[in-house]
PDB file of C-alpha atoms in Angstrom:
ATOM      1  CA  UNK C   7       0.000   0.000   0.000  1.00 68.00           C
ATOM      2  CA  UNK C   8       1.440   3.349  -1.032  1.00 78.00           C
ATOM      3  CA  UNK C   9       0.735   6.675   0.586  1.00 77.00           C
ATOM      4  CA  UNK C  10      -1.438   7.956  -1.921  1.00 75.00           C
ATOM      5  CA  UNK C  11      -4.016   5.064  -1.493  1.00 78.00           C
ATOM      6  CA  UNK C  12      -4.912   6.035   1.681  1.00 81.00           C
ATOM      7  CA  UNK C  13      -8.622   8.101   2.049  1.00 82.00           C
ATOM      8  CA  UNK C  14      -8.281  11.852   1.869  1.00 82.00           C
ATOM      9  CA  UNK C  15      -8.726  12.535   5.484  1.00 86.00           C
ATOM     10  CA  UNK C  16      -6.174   9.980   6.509  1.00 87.00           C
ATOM     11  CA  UNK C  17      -3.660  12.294   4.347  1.00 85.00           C
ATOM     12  CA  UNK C  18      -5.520  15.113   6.271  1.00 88.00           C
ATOM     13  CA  UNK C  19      -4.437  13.993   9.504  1.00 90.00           C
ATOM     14  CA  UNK C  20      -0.862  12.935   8.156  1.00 89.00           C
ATOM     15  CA  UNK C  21      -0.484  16.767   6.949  1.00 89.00           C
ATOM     16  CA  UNK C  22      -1.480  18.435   9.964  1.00 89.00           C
ATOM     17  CA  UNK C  23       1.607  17.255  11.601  1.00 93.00           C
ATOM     18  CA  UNK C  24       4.162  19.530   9.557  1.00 93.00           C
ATOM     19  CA  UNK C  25       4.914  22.552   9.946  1.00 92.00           C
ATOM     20  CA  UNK C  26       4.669  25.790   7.388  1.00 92.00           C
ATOM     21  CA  UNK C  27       8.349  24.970   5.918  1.00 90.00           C
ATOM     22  CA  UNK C  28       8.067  20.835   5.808  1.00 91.00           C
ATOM     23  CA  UNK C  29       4.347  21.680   4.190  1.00 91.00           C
ATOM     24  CA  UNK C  30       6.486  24.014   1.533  1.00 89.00           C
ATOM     25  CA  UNK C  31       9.018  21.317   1.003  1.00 90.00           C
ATOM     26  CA  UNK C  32       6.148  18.004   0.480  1.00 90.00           C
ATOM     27  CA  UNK C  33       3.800  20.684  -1.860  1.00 90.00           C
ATOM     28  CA  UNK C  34       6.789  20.073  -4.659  1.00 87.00           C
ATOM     29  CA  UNK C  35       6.513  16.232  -4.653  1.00 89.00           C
ATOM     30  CA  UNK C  36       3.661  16.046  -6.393  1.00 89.00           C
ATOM     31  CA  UNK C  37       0.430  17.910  -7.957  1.00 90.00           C
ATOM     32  CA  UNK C  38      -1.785  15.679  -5.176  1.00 90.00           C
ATOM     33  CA  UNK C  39       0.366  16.725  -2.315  1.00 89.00           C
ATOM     34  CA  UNK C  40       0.046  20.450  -3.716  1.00 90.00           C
ATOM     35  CA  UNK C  41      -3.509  20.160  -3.164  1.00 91.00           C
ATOM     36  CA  UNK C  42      -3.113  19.028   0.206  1.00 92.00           C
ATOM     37  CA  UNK C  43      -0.285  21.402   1.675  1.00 92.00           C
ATOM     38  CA  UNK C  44      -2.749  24.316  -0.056  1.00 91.00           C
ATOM     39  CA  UNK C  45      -5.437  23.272   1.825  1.00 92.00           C
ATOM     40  CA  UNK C  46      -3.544  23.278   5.007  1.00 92.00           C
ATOM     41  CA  UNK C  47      -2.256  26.503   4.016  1.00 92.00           C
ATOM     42  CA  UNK C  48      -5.681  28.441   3.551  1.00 90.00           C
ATOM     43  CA  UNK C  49      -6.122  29.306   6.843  1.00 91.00           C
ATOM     44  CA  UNK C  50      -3.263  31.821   6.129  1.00 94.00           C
ATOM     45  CA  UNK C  51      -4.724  34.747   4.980  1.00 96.00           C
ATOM     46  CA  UNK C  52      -2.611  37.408   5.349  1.00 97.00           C
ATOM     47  CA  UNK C  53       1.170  36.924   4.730  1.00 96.00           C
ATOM     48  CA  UNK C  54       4.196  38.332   5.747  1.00 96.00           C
ATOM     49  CA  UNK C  55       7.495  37.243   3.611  1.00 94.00           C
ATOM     50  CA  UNK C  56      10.611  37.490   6.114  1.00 89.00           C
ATOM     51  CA  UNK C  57      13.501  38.984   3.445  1.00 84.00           C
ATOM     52  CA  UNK C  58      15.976  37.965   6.546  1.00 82.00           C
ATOM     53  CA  UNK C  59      15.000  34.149   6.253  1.00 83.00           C
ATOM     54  CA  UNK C  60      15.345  34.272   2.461  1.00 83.00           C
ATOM     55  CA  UNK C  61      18.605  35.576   2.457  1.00 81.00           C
ATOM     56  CA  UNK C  62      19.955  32.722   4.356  1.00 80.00           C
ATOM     57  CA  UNK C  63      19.432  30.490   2.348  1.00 82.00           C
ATOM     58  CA  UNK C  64      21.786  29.496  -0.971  1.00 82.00           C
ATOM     59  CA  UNK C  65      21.528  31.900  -4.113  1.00 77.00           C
ATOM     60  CA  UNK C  66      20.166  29.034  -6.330  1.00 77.00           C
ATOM     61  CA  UNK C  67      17.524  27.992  -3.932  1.00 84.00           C
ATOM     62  CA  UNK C  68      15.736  31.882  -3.246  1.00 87.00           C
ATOM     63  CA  UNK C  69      14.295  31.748  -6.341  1.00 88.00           C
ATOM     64  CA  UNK C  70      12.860  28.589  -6.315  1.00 89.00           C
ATOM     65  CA  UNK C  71      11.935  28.775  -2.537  1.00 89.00           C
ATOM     66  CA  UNK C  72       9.828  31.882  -2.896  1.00 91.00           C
ATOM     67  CA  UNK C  73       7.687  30.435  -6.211  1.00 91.00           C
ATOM     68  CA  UNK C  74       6.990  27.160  -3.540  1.00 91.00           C
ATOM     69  CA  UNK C  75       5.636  29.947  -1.198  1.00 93.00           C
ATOM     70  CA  UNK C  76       3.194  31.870  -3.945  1.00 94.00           C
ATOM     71  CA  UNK C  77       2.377  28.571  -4.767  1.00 91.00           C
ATOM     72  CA  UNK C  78       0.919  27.273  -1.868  1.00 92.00           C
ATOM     73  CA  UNK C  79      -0.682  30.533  -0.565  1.00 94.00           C
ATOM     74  CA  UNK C  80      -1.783  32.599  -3.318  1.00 91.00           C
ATOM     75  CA  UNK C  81      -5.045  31.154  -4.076  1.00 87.00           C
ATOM     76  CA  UNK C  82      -6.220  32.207  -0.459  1.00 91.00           C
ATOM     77  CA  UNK C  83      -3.958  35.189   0.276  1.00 95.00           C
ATOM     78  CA  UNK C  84      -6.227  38.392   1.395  1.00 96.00           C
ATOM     79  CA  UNK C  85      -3.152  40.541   2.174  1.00 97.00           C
ATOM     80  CA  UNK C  86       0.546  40.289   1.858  1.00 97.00           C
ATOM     81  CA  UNK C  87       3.053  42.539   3.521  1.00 97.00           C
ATOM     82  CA  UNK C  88       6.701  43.009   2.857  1.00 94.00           C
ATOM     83  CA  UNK C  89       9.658  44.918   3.748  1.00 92.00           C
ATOM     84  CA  UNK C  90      13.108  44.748   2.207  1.00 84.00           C
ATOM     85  CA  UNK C  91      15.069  47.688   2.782  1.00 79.00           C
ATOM     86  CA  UNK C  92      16.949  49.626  -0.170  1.00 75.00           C
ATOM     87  CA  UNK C  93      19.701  47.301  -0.356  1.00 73.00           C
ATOM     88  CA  UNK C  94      18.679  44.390  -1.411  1.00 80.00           C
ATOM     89  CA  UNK C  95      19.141  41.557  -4.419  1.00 82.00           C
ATOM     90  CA  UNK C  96      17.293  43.428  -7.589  1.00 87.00           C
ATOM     91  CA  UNK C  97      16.196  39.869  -9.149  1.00 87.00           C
ATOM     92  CA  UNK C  98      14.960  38.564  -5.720  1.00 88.00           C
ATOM     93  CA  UNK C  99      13.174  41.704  -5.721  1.00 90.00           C
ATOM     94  CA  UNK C 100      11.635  41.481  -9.102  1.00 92.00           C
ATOM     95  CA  UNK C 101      11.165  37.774  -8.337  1.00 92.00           C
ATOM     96  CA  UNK C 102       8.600  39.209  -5.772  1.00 93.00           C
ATOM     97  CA  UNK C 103       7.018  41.595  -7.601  1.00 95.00           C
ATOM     98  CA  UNK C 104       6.087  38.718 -10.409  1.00 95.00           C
ATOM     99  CA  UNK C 105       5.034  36.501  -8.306  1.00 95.00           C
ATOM    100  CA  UNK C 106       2.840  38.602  -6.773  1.00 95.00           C
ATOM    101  CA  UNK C 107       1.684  40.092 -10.169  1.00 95.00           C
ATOM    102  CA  UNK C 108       1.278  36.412 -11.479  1.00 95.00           C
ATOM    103  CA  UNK C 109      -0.052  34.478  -8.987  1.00 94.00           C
ATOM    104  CA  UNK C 110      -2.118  37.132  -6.466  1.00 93.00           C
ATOM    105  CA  UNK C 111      -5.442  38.447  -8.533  1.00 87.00           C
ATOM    106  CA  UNK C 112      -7.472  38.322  -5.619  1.00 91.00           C
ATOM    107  CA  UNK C 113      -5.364  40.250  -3.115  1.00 96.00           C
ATOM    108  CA  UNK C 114      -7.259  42.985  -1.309  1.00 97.00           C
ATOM    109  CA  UNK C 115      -4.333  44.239   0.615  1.00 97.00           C
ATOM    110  CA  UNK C 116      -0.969  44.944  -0.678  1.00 97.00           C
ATOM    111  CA  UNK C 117       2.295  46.647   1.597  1.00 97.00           C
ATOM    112  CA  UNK C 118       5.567  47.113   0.433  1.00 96.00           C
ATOM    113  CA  UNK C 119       7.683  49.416   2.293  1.00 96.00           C
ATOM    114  CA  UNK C 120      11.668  50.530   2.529  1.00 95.00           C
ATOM    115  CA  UNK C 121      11.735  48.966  -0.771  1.00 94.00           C
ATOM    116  CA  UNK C 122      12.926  50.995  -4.216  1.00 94.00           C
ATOM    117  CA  UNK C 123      10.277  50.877  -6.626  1.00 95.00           C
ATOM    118  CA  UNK C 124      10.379  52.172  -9.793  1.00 94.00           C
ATOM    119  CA  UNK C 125       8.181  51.744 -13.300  1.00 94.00           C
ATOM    120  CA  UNK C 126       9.912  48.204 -13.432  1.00 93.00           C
ATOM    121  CA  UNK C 127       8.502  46.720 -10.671  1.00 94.00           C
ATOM    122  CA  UNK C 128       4.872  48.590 -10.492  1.00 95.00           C
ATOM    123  CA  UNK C 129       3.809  47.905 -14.122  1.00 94.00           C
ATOM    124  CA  UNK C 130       3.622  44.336 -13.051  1.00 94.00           C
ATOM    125  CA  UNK C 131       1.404  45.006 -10.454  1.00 95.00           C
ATOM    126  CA  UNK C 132      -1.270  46.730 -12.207  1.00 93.00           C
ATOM    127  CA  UNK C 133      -2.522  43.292 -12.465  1.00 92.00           C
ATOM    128  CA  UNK C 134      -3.863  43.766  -8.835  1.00 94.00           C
ATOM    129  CA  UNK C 135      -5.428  47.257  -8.946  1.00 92.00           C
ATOM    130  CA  UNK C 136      -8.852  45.959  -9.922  1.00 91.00           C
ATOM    131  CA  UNK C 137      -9.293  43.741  -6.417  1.00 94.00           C
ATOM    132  CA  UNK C 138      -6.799  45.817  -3.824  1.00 95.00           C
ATOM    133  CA  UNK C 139      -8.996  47.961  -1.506  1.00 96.00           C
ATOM    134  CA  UNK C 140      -5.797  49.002   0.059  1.00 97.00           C
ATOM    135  CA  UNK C 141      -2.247  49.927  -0.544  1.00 97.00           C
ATOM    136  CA  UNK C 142       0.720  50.885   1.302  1.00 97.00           C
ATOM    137  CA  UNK C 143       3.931  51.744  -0.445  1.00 97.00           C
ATOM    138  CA  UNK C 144       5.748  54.086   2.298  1.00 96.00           C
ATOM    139  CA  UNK C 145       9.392  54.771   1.477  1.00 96.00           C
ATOM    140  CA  UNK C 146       9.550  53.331  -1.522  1.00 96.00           C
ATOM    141  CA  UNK C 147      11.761  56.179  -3.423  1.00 95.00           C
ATOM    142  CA  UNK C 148       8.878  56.284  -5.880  1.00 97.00           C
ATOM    143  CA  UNK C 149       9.258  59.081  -8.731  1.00 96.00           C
ATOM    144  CA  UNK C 150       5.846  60.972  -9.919  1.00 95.00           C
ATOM    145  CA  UNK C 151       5.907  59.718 -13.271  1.00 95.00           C
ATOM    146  CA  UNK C 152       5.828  56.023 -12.432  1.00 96.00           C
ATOM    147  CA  UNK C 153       3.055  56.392  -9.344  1.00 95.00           C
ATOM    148  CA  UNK C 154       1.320  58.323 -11.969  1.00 94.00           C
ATOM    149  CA  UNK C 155       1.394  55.450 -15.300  1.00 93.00           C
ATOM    150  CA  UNK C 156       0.348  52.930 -12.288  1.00 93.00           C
ATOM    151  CA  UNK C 157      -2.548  54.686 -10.508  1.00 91.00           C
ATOM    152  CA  UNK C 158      -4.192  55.271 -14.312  1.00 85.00           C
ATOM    153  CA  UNK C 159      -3.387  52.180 -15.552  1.00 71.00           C
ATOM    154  CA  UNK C 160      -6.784  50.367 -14.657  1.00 68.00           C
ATOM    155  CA  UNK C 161      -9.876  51.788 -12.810  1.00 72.00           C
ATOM    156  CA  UNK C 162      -9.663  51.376  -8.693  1.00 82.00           C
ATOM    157  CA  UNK C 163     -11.171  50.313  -6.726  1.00 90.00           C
ATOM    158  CA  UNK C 164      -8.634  51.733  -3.598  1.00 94.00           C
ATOM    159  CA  UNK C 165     -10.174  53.264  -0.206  1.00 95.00           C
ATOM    160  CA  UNK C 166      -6.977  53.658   1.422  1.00 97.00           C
ATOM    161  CA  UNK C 167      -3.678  54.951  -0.177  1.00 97.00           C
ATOM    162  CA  UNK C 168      -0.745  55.792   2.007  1.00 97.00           C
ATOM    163  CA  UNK C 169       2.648  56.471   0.449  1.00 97.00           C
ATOM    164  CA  UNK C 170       4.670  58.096   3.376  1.00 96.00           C
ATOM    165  CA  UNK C 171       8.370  59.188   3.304  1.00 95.00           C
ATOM    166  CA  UNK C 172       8.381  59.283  -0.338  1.00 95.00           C
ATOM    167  CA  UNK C 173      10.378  62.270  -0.267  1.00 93.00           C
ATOM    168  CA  UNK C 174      10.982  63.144  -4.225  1.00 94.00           C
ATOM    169  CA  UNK C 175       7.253  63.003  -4.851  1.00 93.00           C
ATOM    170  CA  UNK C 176       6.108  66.382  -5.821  1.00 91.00           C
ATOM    171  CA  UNK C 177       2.619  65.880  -6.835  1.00 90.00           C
ATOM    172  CA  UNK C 178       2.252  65.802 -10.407  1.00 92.00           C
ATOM    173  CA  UNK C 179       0.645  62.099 -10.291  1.00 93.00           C
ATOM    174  CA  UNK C 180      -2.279  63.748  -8.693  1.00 92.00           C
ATOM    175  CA  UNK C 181      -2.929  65.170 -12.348  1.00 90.00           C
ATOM    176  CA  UNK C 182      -3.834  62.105 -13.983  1.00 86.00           C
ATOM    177  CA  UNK C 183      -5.037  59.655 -11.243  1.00 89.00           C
ATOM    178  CA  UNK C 184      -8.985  60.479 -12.580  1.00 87.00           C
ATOM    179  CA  UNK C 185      -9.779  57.059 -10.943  1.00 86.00           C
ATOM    180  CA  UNK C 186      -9.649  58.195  -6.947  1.00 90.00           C
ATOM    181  CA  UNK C 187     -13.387  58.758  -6.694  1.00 89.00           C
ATOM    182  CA  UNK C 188     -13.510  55.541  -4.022  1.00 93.00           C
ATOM    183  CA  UNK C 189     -10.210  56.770  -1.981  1.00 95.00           C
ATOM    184  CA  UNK C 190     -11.493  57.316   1.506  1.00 95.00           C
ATOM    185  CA  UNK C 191      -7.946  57.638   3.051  1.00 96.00           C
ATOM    186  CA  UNK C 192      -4.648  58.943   1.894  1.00 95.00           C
ATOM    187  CA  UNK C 193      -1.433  59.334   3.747  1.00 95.00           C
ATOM    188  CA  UNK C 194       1.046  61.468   2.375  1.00 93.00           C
ATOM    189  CA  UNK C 195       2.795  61.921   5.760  1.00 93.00           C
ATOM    190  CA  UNK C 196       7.149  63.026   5.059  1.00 92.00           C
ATOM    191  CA  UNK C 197       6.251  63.649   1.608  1.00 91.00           C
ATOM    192  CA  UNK C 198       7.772  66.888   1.960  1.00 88.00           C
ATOM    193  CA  UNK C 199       8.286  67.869  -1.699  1.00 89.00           C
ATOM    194  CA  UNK C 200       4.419  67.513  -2.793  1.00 85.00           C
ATOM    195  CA  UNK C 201       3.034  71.046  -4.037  1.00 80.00           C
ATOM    196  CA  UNK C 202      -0.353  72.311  -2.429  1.00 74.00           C
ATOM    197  CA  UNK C 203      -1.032  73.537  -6.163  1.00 74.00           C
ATOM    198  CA  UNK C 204      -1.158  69.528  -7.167  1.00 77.00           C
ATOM    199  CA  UNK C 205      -3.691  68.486  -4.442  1.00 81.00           C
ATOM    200  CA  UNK C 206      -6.178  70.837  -4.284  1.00 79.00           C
ATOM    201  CA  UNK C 207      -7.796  69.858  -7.851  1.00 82.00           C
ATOM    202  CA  UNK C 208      -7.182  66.172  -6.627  1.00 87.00           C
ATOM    203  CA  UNK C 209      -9.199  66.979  -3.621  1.00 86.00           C
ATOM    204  CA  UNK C 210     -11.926  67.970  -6.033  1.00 85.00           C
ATOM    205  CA  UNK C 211     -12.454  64.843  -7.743  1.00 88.00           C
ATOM    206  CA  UNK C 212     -11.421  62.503  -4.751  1.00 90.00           C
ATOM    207  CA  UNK C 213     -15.105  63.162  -3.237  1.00 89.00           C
ATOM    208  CA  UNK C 214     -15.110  60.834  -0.597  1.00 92.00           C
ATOM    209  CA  UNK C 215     -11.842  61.029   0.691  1.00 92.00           C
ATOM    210  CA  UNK C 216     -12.517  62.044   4.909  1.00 92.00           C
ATOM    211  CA  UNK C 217      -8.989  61.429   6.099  1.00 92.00           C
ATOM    212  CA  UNK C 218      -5.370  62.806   5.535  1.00 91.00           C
ATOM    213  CA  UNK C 219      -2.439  62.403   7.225  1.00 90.00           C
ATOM    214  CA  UNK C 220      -0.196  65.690   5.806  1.00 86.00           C
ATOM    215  CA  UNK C 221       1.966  65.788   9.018  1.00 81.00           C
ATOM    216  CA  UNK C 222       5.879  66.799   9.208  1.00 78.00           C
ATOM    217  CA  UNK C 223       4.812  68.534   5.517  1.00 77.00           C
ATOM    218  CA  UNK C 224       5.901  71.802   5.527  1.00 75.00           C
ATOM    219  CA  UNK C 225       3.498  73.362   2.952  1.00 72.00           C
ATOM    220  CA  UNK C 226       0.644  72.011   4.921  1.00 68.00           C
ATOM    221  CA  UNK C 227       1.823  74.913   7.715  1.00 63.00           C
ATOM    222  CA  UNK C 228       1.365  77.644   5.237  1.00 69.00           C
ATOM    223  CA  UNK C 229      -1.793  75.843   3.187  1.00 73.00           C
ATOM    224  CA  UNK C 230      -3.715  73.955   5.965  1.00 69.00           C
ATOM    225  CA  UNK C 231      -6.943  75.969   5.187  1.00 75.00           C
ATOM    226  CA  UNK C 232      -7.195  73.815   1.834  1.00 79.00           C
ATOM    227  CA  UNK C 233      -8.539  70.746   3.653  1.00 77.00           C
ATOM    228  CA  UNK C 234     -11.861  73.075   5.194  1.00 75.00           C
ATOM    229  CA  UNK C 235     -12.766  74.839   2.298  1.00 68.00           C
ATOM    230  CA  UNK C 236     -14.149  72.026   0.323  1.00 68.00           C
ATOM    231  CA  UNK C 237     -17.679  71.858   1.317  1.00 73.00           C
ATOM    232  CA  UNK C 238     -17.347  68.742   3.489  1.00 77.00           C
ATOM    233  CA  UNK C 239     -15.169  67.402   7.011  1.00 80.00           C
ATOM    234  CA  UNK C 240     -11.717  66.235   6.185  1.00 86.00           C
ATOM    235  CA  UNK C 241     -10.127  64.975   9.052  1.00 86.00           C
ATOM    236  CA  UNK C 242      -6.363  65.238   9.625  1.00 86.00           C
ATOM    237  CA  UNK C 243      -5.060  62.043  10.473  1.00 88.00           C
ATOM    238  CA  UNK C 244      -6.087  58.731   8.598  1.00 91.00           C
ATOM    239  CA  UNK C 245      -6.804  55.431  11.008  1.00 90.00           C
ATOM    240  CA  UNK C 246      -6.044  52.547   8.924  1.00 88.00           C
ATOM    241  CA  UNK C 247      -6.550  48.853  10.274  1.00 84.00           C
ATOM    242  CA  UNK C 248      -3.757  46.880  11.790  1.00 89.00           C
ATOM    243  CA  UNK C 249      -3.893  43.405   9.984  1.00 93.00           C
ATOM    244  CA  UNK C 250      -1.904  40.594  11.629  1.00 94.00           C
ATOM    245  CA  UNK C 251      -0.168  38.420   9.835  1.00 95.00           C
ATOM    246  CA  UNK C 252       1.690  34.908   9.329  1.00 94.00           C
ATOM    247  CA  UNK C 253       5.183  35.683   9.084  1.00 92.00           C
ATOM    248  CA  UNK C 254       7.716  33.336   6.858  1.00 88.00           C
ATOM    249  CA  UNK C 255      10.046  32.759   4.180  1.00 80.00           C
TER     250      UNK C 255
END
C-alpha cells in the first residue's frame, strides 16, 4: 500500500503534523500533495514574507523557494506585507514583484515598504489594482511619473492609499489619477516635496476622501486651510486597520 491510497482525510491527519516549511518542502513532490499542503495553508490569509530568512538560504535555492511559497498561498492570500530595505538583491526583488503580479489576482491588501520601486517593478502590479482595496507603499523612493502610469493604468477600486516618506514626490501624479473617486484615506505623511497647487484639484475629484495624514509637511503649515474649504469634514489624520499576519520565508 502506497501513501497515496490512503482516504483523503487519513492524508488530512498525516499533513497536519508539519509545519509551514516541511508543508512548503512536500507541496513540490507532487500535484496531489500540492492540493493538500494548499489546503492546510488556507487558513493563512494574510502573509508576511521574512527577506531575513530568504537571504539565508543558498543563491540558487531563493528563487525557487519563494515560487513554492506563492504557490501554496496565493489562491487564499487576502493581504501580503513586505519589507526589504533599499539594499537588497534586484532579481529577488523582481522575483517578488512577479510573483505577486502572477499568482495574487485576488489580493485585497498589498504593503511594500523601505523597498525601491520604480516603473519596473509597479507595471507588473497593475494586475492587482482591480481587487486591492488598500495599498501601502511608504518609502519606496517612488518618482511621480511612475506612481502616476500605475494609478491610471486600470480603474480602482482603492479606499486607502498611504505612500509616506516618499520624499521626491512632488505631486504631479495627482494630475492624472482620474480614478480616486472611491479613496477614503490617503497618507502622504514626510512627503515633503508635494506642491499644495497639485492636491487641491485632486481633492476635487477625490469626493469621498474624509482622512489625511499631511503631518511633518511643511506646505501644509502655510496651506492647511485647503482641507476646510471644500464643502465637506476632512479629518487630519487617517486610522487605517492593523492586519496581523503569518510571518515566513
Amino acid at each position: 500500500m502506497e501513501l497515496l491510497d490512503l482516504d483523503e482525510d487519513s492524508l488530512m491527519e498525516i499533513f497536519s503534523y508539519f509545519n509551514f516549511e516541511e508543508l512548503l518542502f512536500l507541496s513540490v513532490v507532487c500535484i496531489p500533495f500540492l492540493q493538500l499542503c494548499r489546503r492546510h495553508l488556507r487558513k493563512i490569509r494574510h502573509f508576511e514574507l521574512d527577506y531575513r530568512t530568504l537571504l539565508g538560504r543558498p543563491e540558487p535555492v531563493r528563487i525557487e523557494h519563494l515560487h513554492n511559497i506563492f504557490q501554496c498561498l496565493a489562491p487564499s492570500l487576502d493581504a501580503f506585507r513586505f519589507s526589504g530595505g533599499f539594499i537588497m538583491d534586484e532579481m529577488l526583488k523582481q522575483s517578488i514583484v512577479d510573483n505577486l503580479a502572477t499568482s495574487c489576482s485576488s489580493l485585497r491588501h498589498l504593503t511594500i515598504n523601505y523597498v525601491q520601486l520604480n516603473e519596473h517593478h509597479l507595471r507588473p502590479l497593475t494586475t492587482l489594482l482591480p481587487a486591492l482595496v488598500s495599498l501601502d507603499l511608504g518609502h519606496c523612493d517612488l518618482q511621480d511619473n511612475s506612481l502616476a502610469e500605475f494609478l491610471q493604468c486600470r480603474p480602482l477600486k482603492l479606499r486607502t492609499l498611504a505612500i509616506p516618506g516618499n520624499t521626491n514626490l512632488v505631486g504631479t501624479f495627482f494630475d492624472s489619477w482620474t480614478s480616486c473617486d472611491t479613496l477614503e484615506q490617503l497618507d502622504v505623511d514626510h512627503c515633503s516635496s508635494l506642491n499644495i497647487g497639485q492636491i487641491k484639484a485632486f481633492l476635487l475629484r477625490a469626493t469621498r476622501l474624509s482622512a489625511i495624514t499631511v503631518s511633518r509637511c511643511p506646505w501644509f503649515q502655510r496651506d492647511k486651510e485647503i482641507f476646510q474649504t471644500l464643502g465637506r469634514s476632512i479629518t487630519m489624520g487617517t486610522n487605517i486597520p492593523e492586519l496581523k499576519y503569518f510571518k515566513g520565508g
